[in-house]
Amino acid sequence: MKISRLMVNFTLTQCINFILNKNTSPTDFIIVTSNSVDILPNRPVARFEKGKAFTIPFGLKPDVLIFDNATVKEIQNVYYSLVNHRAHSATAKYIFIVDIFYSTLINFVTSNYLVNTIFIIMKTREIIALAPYEKYEFVHSYRKLLMKLGTCDNQSSFEHNFFPSKNYRNWTKRTITLLYSQTQLHSRCVKCKKPGISFEIMTLILKHLNILYRFLRLTSKNTNELMDRYDFKLGANVLTVQDLFEYTIPFDEEALYFYVARPLQIDRWRYILLVFSPSAWMYFVLSLLTAVAVFIVMKYINERLKNIDIIQFIFIIFLGRIKRYRTRFVSLEILVFCMVFMSVMLNYLFCSKLTYLLNGITFEEGVESFEDIANQGFSIGVTQKQDIEWVKMMPEFRNYTEKNFVYCKENLNCHFRTKRYRNFTFLWGHRMMPAFGETLIDRNTGIPFLKIIEPPFMTVKIVSSVRKGHPLLPILNENLEYLIESGLTKKIIEKYVKPQYDIPTLEPLESLKLRHFVAPFMILAVGLTASFLVFLMEIRNQKYSSRRPRRA
């Protein structure tokens, strides 16, 4: 369908209304995030102001969402509110994101899981959509996941058949742009022969049944259709355990980490000991003992020699001619020493590579070891390429990876950035995490691939407590017993998960070495320097006061 070339230099409102007029019905419900976009008259439209809480009537399902100059976070917040009110945005015919920066657009591509999103960049007047799902395996850059439909200046470049039909259940393979982040995380590692397999059963079923191409949101109706079509309950040849094993799903991450659910309770300081390595605690204890010892000696000398502390006594020995001076501010020196001690210790502990304290991270109750952290729902890992050598040095990572994998220097050019999406958190604090650039080789097969280190809970437990709003929730809930009885979960555990029950515990306390005294010596040196400076200031003040003429 070609569009008249007379429609040029469209405004934003005209551009949106043109698409709405050609591809929606007058009864379609529209949600707009601002007042800058005037929708065609006689259209049911709901608006809400940016920055305010967005509420939507229970069960209301908008057909079109229009975001005007919104951030990725704001868009996601609106999406969450729709999901929580059972108005899943997957039922929307399409979504407009208007007046968005190109950098934000790339950012959104790597983190969003909306359906058939259309971006309108007013600076360049480009109309962009996410590429269809099947194109992802052929790309090496997220920029190539964007597909230009046309511009608001020249509507003739549009193809009407790109937009979905009015019934979302009849969308074709090409028009569905449901990002794979709607499912469990995985990526397209193009050059990897066998990039690895995910342990999450729902992802295997989702991809194997081609649900991404056919179903946007499973309801009771299309779930039954799905079950009848694939004869899932009867275990037909279409869905066999062997088929699931042979079909592998690569990952988005090239980092080593435990991948578990997000914590619910905030009790940070209670389990601070777990995220401090024993070596770091050894530094802390030795430094504290050093400070206490110095304090006791200073106090003892001060009591014996009146107003002379140990530091001053040392300088009096070397500088006998100033022995007549006496200081009155010993408590000030002790206070300065303690302040320096605390500042140095905090800086040392929080900045040292021997400590992997991850800021802002909290733990649930019942966490006593790394195994508990994994089982309770935490992701502990490293994400910076320059820290790869450090990872190898950490026993809790080294022992685990060396048991199952071999490091090699070959770069497979699979550096897809990691996405962060709802109900999951990456503990290093970076939403866009760079990859290591190193490959893991399976010791058994010799095949290089990038593998996630996952705890054993990513099997039946994840199926029974799948995150809220997942499109496979109905089919998994209805067929969980069948999955268990058919032996599918058991075979997956035996083949992929059983070796991972050996989750490393906390690093054992290493023997006392000279490097453990670096921090105490450093603190002692800083304390001595501070005390000496205070001592010189006091002597200067005494000299100044002694020169003042006495009053008659």
mmCIF file of N, CA and C in Angstrom, residues 387-399:
data_model
loop_
_atom_site.group_PDB
_atom_site.id
_atom_site.type_symbol
_atom_site.label_atom_id
_atom_site.label_comp_id
_atom_site.label_asym_id
_atom_site.label_seq_id
_atom_site.Cartn_x
_atom_site.Cartn_y
_atom_site.Cartn_z
ATOM 1 N N ASP A 387 39.171 -7.662 35.453
ATOM 2 C CA ASP A 387 39.187 -8.426 36.692
ATOM 3 C C ASP A 387 39.262 -9.924 36.464
ATOM 4 N N ILE A 388 39.513 -10.357 35.236
ATOM 5 C CA ILE A 388 39.493 -11.784 34.955
ATOM 6 C C ILE A 388 40.573 -12.519 35.736
ATOM 7 N N GLU A 389 41.754 -11.907 35.881
ATOM 8 C CA GLU A 389 42.812 -12.549 36.645
ATOM 9 C C GLU A 389 42.429 -12.651 38.113
ATOM 10 N N TRP A 390 41.733 -11.648 38.600
ATOM 11 C CA TRP A 390 41.280 -11.686 39.986
ATOM 12 C C TRP A 390 40.284 -12.818 40.200
ATOM 13 N N VAL A 391 39.426 -13.016 39.204
ATOM 14 C CA VAL A 391 38.456 -14.103 39.306
ATOM 15 C C VAL A 391 39.172 -15.439 39.422
ATOM 16 N N LYS A 392 40.218 -15.595 38.635
ATOM 17 C CA LYS A 392 40.949 -16.857 38.681
ATOM 18 C C LYS A 392 41.598 -17.073 40.049
ATOM 19 N N MET A 393 41.938 -15.972 40.730
ATOM 20 C CA MET A 393 42.585 -16.103 42.023
ATOM 21 C C MET A 393 41.604 -16.431 43.132
ATOM 22 N N MET A 394 40.352 -16.079 42.974
ATOM 23 C CA MET A 394 39.380 -16.303 44.034
ATOM 24 C C MET A 394 39.028 -17.778 44.090
ATOM 25 N N PRO A 395 39.272 -18.431 45.199
ATOM 26 C CA PRO A 395 39.030 -19.884 45.283
ATOM 27 C C PRO A 395 37.594 -20.268 44.987
ATOM 28 N N GLU A 396 36.632 -19.451 45.449
ATOM 29 C CA GLU A 396 35.239 -19.829 45.250
ATOM 30 C C GLU A 396 34.838 -19.819 43.785
ATOM 31 N N PHE A 397 35.562 -19.064 42.941
ATOM 32 C CA PHE A 397 35.319 -19.114 41.510
ATOM 33 C C PHE A 397 36.301 -20.049 40.817
ATOM 34 N N ARG A 398 37.558 -19.993 41.232
ATOM 35 C CA ARG A 398 38.582 -20.789 40.562
ATOM 36 C C ARG A 398 38.309 -22.282 40.700
ATOM 37 N N ASN A 399 38.012 -22.730 41.920
ATOM 38 C CA ASN A 399 37.785 -24.156 42.139
ATOM 39 C C ASN A 399 36.591 -24.654 41.336
#
